[in-house]
């Protein structure tokens, strides 16, 4: 008797199911482990039913830091920027929704405008009545959205390595599948974290290129970025990147607050010519600082120039700028030397 054609598929399906089950167990174990080893270091605030985690350091005029896609607030701590700025600012670095230890309810499409509105309410909740806002990479769109929504609250913007205008990007569709309902859920609890771990080094190398990956970044817990929840947030933002830039770019001319735009001329993630230079031309009150030989991770390469941009905005809007402490100056010198 002939065997049924489908009978030969059964062993393969069983092996596939076993592989997915093993992957699920491994991902769950690594997620629990990394959260035990790296518990929340900051504070929590709940706004509109969403629990947000943030780091807060220092005293003085408020400075808000908004990280890019794929990382969380610790990125600013590792770069040295958080400690440098805290010498004379009240620095608040949020985990944006879905990253780090902040929630990202699936009932909301977390556009830059939605995130800006939520974070503004969170800042009001913790007693901030005005702030300079700095965004890196995807975070620049949230910073711009906040500047457009509440110009009386945002004193000024520092926009670093941002993506401001839509362009053809192959990385967006390739990074988006974990955000797809059902299939994406299966992927991000099984194969997506494993694949992402395999490509982590080349992705990070590209972000820092043409400079080497900073030794400071080695402190970033890789598996914090590969947890299923954070992968969903990162995938959703990859899928949203082009439409978000398309939506925002038509409103840049309405921006009333001063902005300093920082970019590396060899940024392989967000071209400085297509983004930073074009944004500078489209804003009424902006300064553009291009750094030759620098890639996407500007704050690791030149934290002292980021601080100069922050201080410049503060002076422009009438905030007092005081001398940095010896500790902050030592951190700046160490960052410049790559230590």
mmCIF file of N, CA, C and O in Angstrom, residues 98-172:
data_model
loop_
_atom_site.group_PDB
_atom_site.id
_atom_site.type_symbol
_atom_site.label_atom_id
_atom_site.label_comp_id
_atom_site.label_asym_id
_atom_site.label_seq_id
_atom_site.Cartn_x
_atom_site.Cartn_y
_atom_site.Cartn_z
ATOM 1 N N UNK A 98 7.557 50.671 25.672
ATOM 2 C CA UNK A 98 7.952 49.362 25.154
ATOM 3 C C UNK A 98 9.413 49.031 25.318
ATOM 4 O O UNK A 98 9.816 47.880 25.125
ATOM 5 N N UNK A 99 10.222 50.011 25.702
ATOM 6 C CA UNK A 99 11.660 49.790 25.848
ATOM 7 C C UNK A 99 12.049 49.798 27.320
ATOM 8 O O UNK A 99 11.382 50.419 28.147
ATOM 9 N N UNK A 100 13.134 49.102 27.636
ATOM 10 C CA UNK A 100 13.560 49.042 29.026
ATOM 11 C C UNK A 100 12.459 48.470 29.888
ATOM 12 O O UNK A 100 11.981 47.357 29.668
ATOM 13 N N UNK A 101 12.020 49.246 30.872
ATOM 14 C CA UNK A 101 10.974 48.792 31.780
ATOM 15 C C UNK A 101 9.680 49.599 31.643
ATOM 16 O O UNK A 101 8.866 49.621 32.558
ATOM 17 N N UNK A 102 9.502 50.243 30.501
ATOM 18 C CA UNK A 102 8.252 50.977 30.255
ATOM 19 C C UNK A 102 7.264 50.105 29.482
ATOM 20 O O UNK A 102 7.654 49.330 28.614
ATOM 21 N N UNK A 103 5.992 50.282 29.792
ATOM 22 C CA UNK A 103 4.941 49.524 29.115
ATOM 23 C C UNK A 103 4.624 50.121 27.744
ATOM 24 O O UNK A 103 4.893 51.296 27.482
ATOM 25 N N UNK A 104 4.048 49.292 26.887
ATOM 26 C CA UNK A 104 3.600 49.740 25.560
ATOM 27 C C UNK A 104 2.305 48.997 25.226
ATOM 28 O O UNK A 104 2.314 47.978 24.543
ATOM 29 N N UNK A 105 1.168 49.498 25.693
ATOM 30 C CA UNK A 105 -0.099 48.816 25.434
ATOM 31 C C UNK A 105 -0.350 48.627 23.941
ATOM 32 O O UNK A 105 -0.112 49.533 23.140
ATOM 33 N N UNK A 106 -0.848 47.476 23.580
ATOM 34 C CA UNK A 106 -1.080 47.161 22.169
ATOM 35 C C UNK A 106 -2.321 47.844 21.619
ATOM 36 O O UNK A 106 -2.565 47.824 20.415
ATOM 37 N N UNK A 107 -3.091 48.472 22.487
ATOM 38 C CA UNK A 107 -4.307 49.149 22.038
ATOM 39 C C UNK A 107 -4.009 50.492 21.374
ATOM 40 O O UNK A 107 -4.905 51.124 20.824
ATOM 41 N N UNK A 108 -2.767 50.931 21.436
ATOM 42 C CA UNK A 108 -2.375 52.223 20.890
ATOM 43 C C UNK A 108 -1.305 52.048 19.823
ATOM 44 O O UNK A 108 -0.400 51.225 19.977
ATOM 45 N N UNK A 109 -1.404 52.809 18.744
ATOM 46 C CA UNK A 109 -0.325 52.891 17.759
ATOM 47 C C UNK A 109 0.595 54.017 18.219
ATOM 48 O O UNK A 109 0.216 55.189 18.207
ATOM 49 N N UNK A 110 1.801 53.658 18.625
ATOM 50 C CA UNK A 110 2.674 54.602 19.315
ATOM 51 C C UNK A 110 3.492 55.434 18.337
ATOM 52 O O UNK A 110 4.695 55.290 18.199
ATOM 53 N N UNK A 111 2.792 56.339 17.658
ATOM 54 C CA UNK A 111 3.430 57.296 16.763
ATOM 55 C C UNK A 111 4.269 58.280 17.580
ATOM 56 O O UNK A 111 4.121 58.371 18.811
ATOM 57 N N UNK A 112 5.144 59.055 16.921
ATOM 58 C CA UNK A 112 5.863 60.101 17.663
ATOM 59 C C UNK A 112 4.926 61.054 18.400
ATOM 60 O O UNK A 112 5.207 61.462 19.529
ATOM 61 N N UNK A 113 3.801 61.412 17.774
ATOM 62 C CA UNK A 113 2.853 62.313 18.433
ATOM 63 C C UNK A 113 2.260 61.688 19.688
ATOM 64 O O UNK A 113 2.129 62.348 20.719
ATOM 65 N N UNK A 114 1.887 60.389 19.605
ATOM 66 C CA UNK A 114 1.319 59.708 20.777
ATOM 67 C C UNK A 114 2.338 59.632 21.905
ATOM 68 O O UNK A 114 2.023 59.844 23.080
ATOM 69 N N UNK A 115 3.585 59.299 21.566
ATOM 70 C CA UNK A 115 4.625 59.203 22.586
ATOM 71 C C UNK A 115 4.907 60.565 23.204
ATOM 72 O O UNK A 115 5.078 60.687 24.425
ATOM 73 N N UNK A 116 4.973 61.597 22.367
ATOM 74 C CA UNK A 116 5.249 62.940 22.872
ATOM 75 C C UNK A 116 4.170 63.383 23.857
ATOM 76 O O UNK A 116 4.461 63.960 24.912
ATOM 77 N N UNK A 117 2.924 63.096 23.514
ATOM 78 C CA UNK A 117 1.813 63.498 24.387
ATOM 79 C C UNK A 117 1.900 62.776 25.735
ATOM 80 O O UNK A 117 1.715 63.387 26.799
ATOM 81 N N UNK A 118 2.191 61.486 25.683
ATOM 82 C CA UNK A 118 2.298 60.703 26.916
ATOM 83 C C UNK A 118 3.458 61.180 27.776
ATOM 84 O O UNK A 118 3.322 61.354 28.996
ATOM 85 N N UNK A 119 4.620 61.401 27.161
ATOM 86 C CA UNK A 119 5.805 61.803 27.915
ATOM 87 C C UNK A 119 5.646 63.210 28.480
ATOM 88 O O UNK A 119 6.134 63.500 29.584
ATOM 89 N N UNK A 120 4.982 64.079 27.755
ATOM 90 C CA UNK A 120 4.721 65.419 28.285
ATOM 91 C C UNK A 120 3.870 65.335 29.548
ATOM 92 O O UNK A 120 4.148 66.008 30.559
ATOM 93 N N UNK A 121 2.844 64.501 29.516
ATOM 94 C CA UNK A 121 1.998 64.336 30.706
ATOM 95 C C UNK A 121 2.797 63.722 31.853
ATOM 96 O O UNK A 121 2.598 64.085 33.023
ATOM 97 N N UNK A 122 3.677 62.792 31.533
ATOM 98 C CA UNK A 122 4.516 62.183 32.566
ATOM 99 C C UNK A 122 5.434 63.221 33.200
ATOM 100 O O UNK A 122 5.628 63.236 34.424
ATOM 101 N N UNK A 123 5.990 64.097 32.389
ATOM 102 C CA UNK A 123 6.867 65.148 32.914
ATOM 103 C C UNK A 123 6.096 66.096 33.819
ATOM 104 O O UNK A 123 6.590 66.502 34.884
ATOM 105 N N UNK A 124 4.896 66.440 33.434
ATOM 106 C CA UNK A 124 4.066 67.277 34.300
ATOM 107 C C UNK A 124 3.765 66.573 35.615
ATOM 108 O O UNK A 124 3.772 67.197 36.680
ATOM 109 N N UNK A 125 3.539 65.265 35.527
ATOM 110 C CA UNK A 125 3.217 64.475 36.724
ATOM 111 C C UNK A 125 4.366 64.483 37.729
ATOM 112 O O UNK A 125 4.135 64.453 38.942
ATOM 113 N N UNK A 126 5.607 64.526 37.239
ATOM 114 C CA UNK A 126 6.763 64.503 38.153
ATOM 115 C C UNK A 126 7.294 65.910 38.435
ATOM 116 O O UNK A 126 8.400 66.070 38.951
ATOM 117 N N UNK A 127 6.508 66.916 38.100
ATOM 118 C CA UNK A 127 6.838 68.273 38.519
ATOM 119 C C UNK A 127 7.718 69.071 37.584
ATOM 120 O O UNK A 127 8.364 70.029 38.018
ATOM 121 N N UNK A 128 7.748 68.724 36.317
ATOM 122 C CA UNK A 128 8.523 69.490 35.339
ATOM 123 C C UNK A 128 7.579 70.414 34.591
ATOM 124 O O UNK A 128 6.597 69.958 33.997
ATOM 125 N N UNK A 129 7.858 71.728 34.637
ATOM 126 C CA UNK A 129 6.980 72.673 33.949
ATOM 127 C C UNK A 129 7.568 73.204 32.652
ATOM 128 O O UNK A 129 6.875 73.858 31.867
ATOM 129 N N UNK A 130 8.847 72.932 32.389
ATOM 130 C CA UNK A 130 9.463 73.269 31.109
ATOM 131 C C UNK A 130 10.777 72.507 31.020
ATOM 132 O O UNK A 130 11.364 72.138 32.044
ATOM 133 N N UNK A 131 11.249 72.268 29.794
ATOM 134 C CA UNK A 131 12.456 71.451 29.647
ATOM 135 C C UNK A 131 13.094 71.667 28.282
ATOM 136 O O UNK A 131 12.431 71.996 27.299
ATOM 137 N N UNK A 132 14.397 71.479 28.243
ATOM 138 C CA UNK A 132 15.109 71.271 26.990
ATOM 139 C C UNK A 132 14.977 69.787 26.682
ATOM 140 O O UNK A 132 15.106 68.944 27.575
ATOM 141 N N UNK A 133 14.698 69.446 25.438
ATOM 142 C CA UNK A 133 14.480 68.044 25.068
ATOM 143 C C UNK A 133 15.522 67.627 24.033
ATOM 144 O O UNK A 133 15.677 68.279 22.997
ATOM 145 N N UNK A 134 16.226 66.548 24.339
ATOM 146 C CA UNK A 134 17.221 65.977 23.426
ATOM 147 C C UNK A 134 16.724 64.628 22.942
ATOM 148 O O UNK A 134 16.299 63.791 23.738
ATOM 149 N N UNK A 135 16.783 64.416 21.641
ATOM 150 C CA UNK A 135 16.423 63.124 21.073
ATOM 151 C C UNK A 135 17.552 62.573 20.245
ATOM 152 O O UNK A 135 18.284 63.326 19.581
ATOM 153 N N UNK A 136 17.724 61.262 20.304
ATOM 154 C CA UNK A 136 18.700 60.585 19.456
ATOM 155 C C UNK A 136 17.966 59.633 18.524
ATOM 156 O O UNK A 136 17.082 58.888 18.946
ATOM 157 N N UNK A 137 18.307 59.655 17.242
ATOM 158 C CA UNK A 137 17.785 58.724 16.251
ATOM 159 C C UNK A 137 16.246 58.782 16.234
ATOM 160 O O UNK A 137 15.672 59.837 16.002
ATOM 161 N N UNK A 138 15.557 57.650 16.475
ATOM 162 C CA UNK A 138 14.086 57.656 16.459
ATOM 163 C C UNK A 138 13.531 58.642 17.484
ATOM 164 O O UNK A 138 12.473 59.235 17.283
ATOM 165 N N UNK A 139 14.271 58.825 18.577
ATOM 166 C CA UNK A 139 13.821 59.756 19.613
ATOM 167 C C UNK A 139 13.735 61.193 19.143
ATOM 168 O O UNK A 139 13.037 62.011 19.758
ATOM 169 N N UNK A 140 14.440 61.559 18.042
ATOM 170 C CA UNK A 140 14.343 62.929 17.541
ATOM 171 C C UNK A 140 12.935 63.224 17.041
ATOM 172 O O UNK A 140 12.461 64.360 17.144
ATOM 173 N N UNK A 141 12.265 62.214 16.473
ATOM 174 C CA UNK A 141 10.899 62.449 15.990
ATOM 175 C C UNK A 141 9.949 62.706 17.154
ATOM 176 O O UNK A 141 9.029 63.517 17.053
ATOM 177 N N UNK A 142 10.165 62.019 18.268
ATOM 178 C CA UNK A 142 9.346 62.260 19.458
ATOM 179 C C UNK A 142 9.630 63.653 20.005
ATOM 180 O O UNK A 142 8.715 64.383 20.410
ATOM 181 N N UNK A 143 10.920 64.036 20.025
ATOM 182 C CA UNK A 143 11.286 65.367 20.498
ATOM 183 C C UNK A 143 10.660 66.450 19.627
ATOM 184 O O UNK A 143 10.114 67.445 20.133
ATOM 185 N N UNK A 144 10.720 66.284 18.305
ATOM 186 C CA UNK A 144 10.113 67.259 17.396
ATOM 187 C C UNK A 144 8.596 67.331 17.593
ATOM 188 O O UNK A 144 8.012 68.424 17.588
ATOM 189 N N UNK A 145 7.970 66.174 17.754
ATOM 190 C CA UNK A 145 6.522 66.155 17.974
ATOM 191 C C UNK A 145 6.162 66.916 19.249
ATOM 192 O O UNK A 145 5.185 67.675 19.281
ATOM 193 N N UNK A 146 6.972 66.750 20.302
ATOM 194 C CA UNK A 146 6.697 67.463 21.544
ATOM 195 C C UNK A 146 6.892 68.963 21.354
ATOM 196 O O UNK A 146 6.120 69.778 21.871
ATOM 197 N N UNK A 147 7.937 69.344 20.613
ATOM 198 C CA UNK A 147 8.159 70.754 20.346
ATOM 199 C C UNK A 147 7.021 71.387 19.564
ATOM 200 O O UNK A 147 6.665 72.550 19.781
ATOM 201 N N UNK A 148 6.440 70.624 18.647
ATOM 202 C CA UNK A 148 5.311 71.116 17.865
ATOM 203 C C UNK A 148 4.034 71.190 18.706
ATOM 204 O O UNK A 148 3.229 72.120 18.558
ATOM 205 N N UNK A 149 3.838 70.220 19.595
ATOM 206 C CA UNK A 149 2.605 70.157 20.392
ATOM 207 C C UNK A 149 2.579 71.189 21.506
ATOM 208 O O UNK A 149 1.552 71.854 21.722
ATOM 209 N N UNK A 150 3.681 71.304 22.238
ATOM 210 C CA UNK A 150 3.690 72.153 23.443
ATOM 211 C C UNK A 150 4.918 73.072 23.424
ATOM 212 O O UNK A 150 5.845 72.916 24.213
ATOM 213 N N UNK A 151 4.942 74.057 22.513
ATOM 214 C CA UNK A 151 6.102 74.946 22.421
ATOM 215 C C UNK A 151 6.328 75.788 23.668
ATOM 216 O O UNK A 151 7.454 76.247 23.904
ATOM 217 N N UNK A 152 5.294 75.999 24.478
ATOM 218 C CA UNK A 152 5.484 76.738 25.729
ATOM 219 C C UNK A 152 6.160 75.883 26.794
ATOM 220 O O UNK A 152 6.708 76.420 27.762
ATOM 221 N N UNK A 153 6.123 74.570 26.616
ATOM 222 C CA UNK A 153 6.758 73.649 27.556
ATOM 223 C C UNK A 153 8.198 73.338 27.138
ATOM 224 O O UNK A 153 9.109 73.291 27.960
ATOM 225 N N UNK A 154 8.398 73.102 25.862
ATOM 226 C CA UNK A 154 9.726 72.754 25.347
ATOM 227 C C UNK A 154 10.521 74.035 25.132
ATOM 228 O O UNK A 154 10.187 74.846 24.258
ATOM 229 N N UNK A 155 11.588 74.215 25.911
ATOM 230 C CA UNK A 155 12.397 75.427 25.800
ATOM 231 C C UNK A 155 13.250 75.418 24.533
ATOM 232 O O UNK A 155 13.530 76.444 23.934
ATOM 233 N N UNK A 156 13.707 74.243 24.142
ATOM 234 C CA UNK A 156 14.543 74.105 22.967
ATOM 235 C C UNK A 156 14.835 72.644 22.710
ATOM 236 O O UNK A 156 14.601 71.787 23.582
ATOM 237 N N UNK A 157 15.342 72.339 21.520
ATOM 238 C CA UNK A 157 15.592 70.959 21.114
ATOM 239 C C UNK A 157 17.055 70.753 20.739
ATOM 240 O O UNK A 157 17.673 71.628 20.122
ATOM 241 N N UNK A 158 17.568 69.602 21.113
ATOM 242 C CA UNK A 158 18.849 69.123 20.597
ATOM 243 C C UNK A 158 18.539 67.821 19.870
ATOM 244 O O UNK A 158 18.068 66.853 20.484
ATOM 245 N N UNK A 159 18.760 67.808 18.568
ATOM 246 C CA UNK A 159 18.378 66.688 17.706
ATOM 247 C C UNK A 159 19.643 66.030 17.176
ATOM 248 O O UNK A 159 20.424 66.653 16.450
ATOM 249 N N UNK A 160 19.830 64.766 17.510
ATOM 250 C CA UNK A 160 21.101 64.089 17.269
ATOM 251 C C UNK A 160 20.900 62.846 16.409
ATOM 252 O O UNK A 160 20.132 61.956 16.764
ATOM 253 N N UNK A 161 21.567 62.812 15.248
ATOM 254 C CA UNK A 161 21.552 61.643 14.360
ATOM 255 C C UNK A 161 20.123 61.226 14.015
ATOM 256 O O UNK A 161 19.781 60.047 14.053
ATOM 257 N N UNK A 162 19.308 62.191 13.657
ATOM 258 C CA UNK A 162 17.893 61.918 13.466
ATOM 259 C C UNK A 162 17.509 61.505 12.059
ATOM 260 O O UNK A 162 18.237 61.718 11.092
ATOM 261 N N UNK A 163 16.332 60.899 11.983
ATOM 262 C CA UNK A 163 15.692 60.530 10.715
ATOM 263 C C UNK A 163 14.459 61.409 10.595
ATOM 264 O O UNK A 163 13.493 61.242 11.347
ATOM 265 N N UNK A 164 14.484 62.365 9.648
ATOM 266 C CA UNK A 164 13.450 63.395 9.599
ATOM 267 C C UNK A 164 12.588 63.355 8.342
ATOM 268 O O UNK A 164 11.490 63.911 8.348
ATOM 269 N N UNK A 165 13.083 62.745 7.282
ATOM 270 C CA UNK A 165 12.374 62.747 6.008
ATOM 271 C C UNK A 165 12.297 61.325 5.462
ATOM 272 O O UNK A 165 13.255 60.556 5.575
ATOM 273 N N UNK A 166 11.156 60.957 4.871
ATOM 274 C CA UNK A 166 11.013 59.590 4.355
ATOM 275 C C UNK A 166 12.019 59.304 3.249
ATOM 276 O O UNK A 166 12.395 60.184 2.471
ATOM 277 N N UNK A 167 12.468 58.068 3.197
ATOM 278 C CA UNK A 167 13.408 57.618 2.172
ATOM 279 C C UNK A 167 13.233 56.114 2.002
ATOM 280 O O UNK A 167 12.631 55.442 2.845
ATOM 281 N N UNK A 168 13.765 55.584 0.921
ATOM 282 C CA UNK A 168 13.715 54.142 0.688
ATOM 283 C C UNK A 168 14.672 53.466 1.658
ATOM 284 O O UNK A 168 15.858 53.782 1.706
ATOM 285 N N UNK A 169 14.157 52.517 2.448
ATOM 286 C CA UNK A 169 14.983 51.826 3.441
ATOM 287 C C UNK A 169 14.665 50.334 3.403
ATOM 288 O O UNK A 169 13.518 49.939 3.621
ATOM 289 N N UNK A 170 15.683 49.527 3.151
ATOM 290 C CA UNK A 170 15.492 48.082 3.147
ATOM 291 C C UNK A 170 15.400 47.520 4.554
ATOM 292 O O UNK A 170 14.802 46.464 4.771
ATOM 293 N N UNK A 171 16.015 48.227 5.532
ATOM 294 C CA UNK A 171 16.025 47.701 6.895
ATOM 295 C C UNK A 171 14.645 47.744 7.539
ATOM 296 O O UNK A 171 14.340 46.948 8.425
ATOM 297 N N UNK A 172 13.784 48.674 7.111
ATOM 298 C CA UNK A 172 12.462 48.793 7.736
ATOM 299 C C UNK A 172 11.612 47.537 7.538
ATOM 300 O O UNK A 172 11.139 46.951 8.522
#
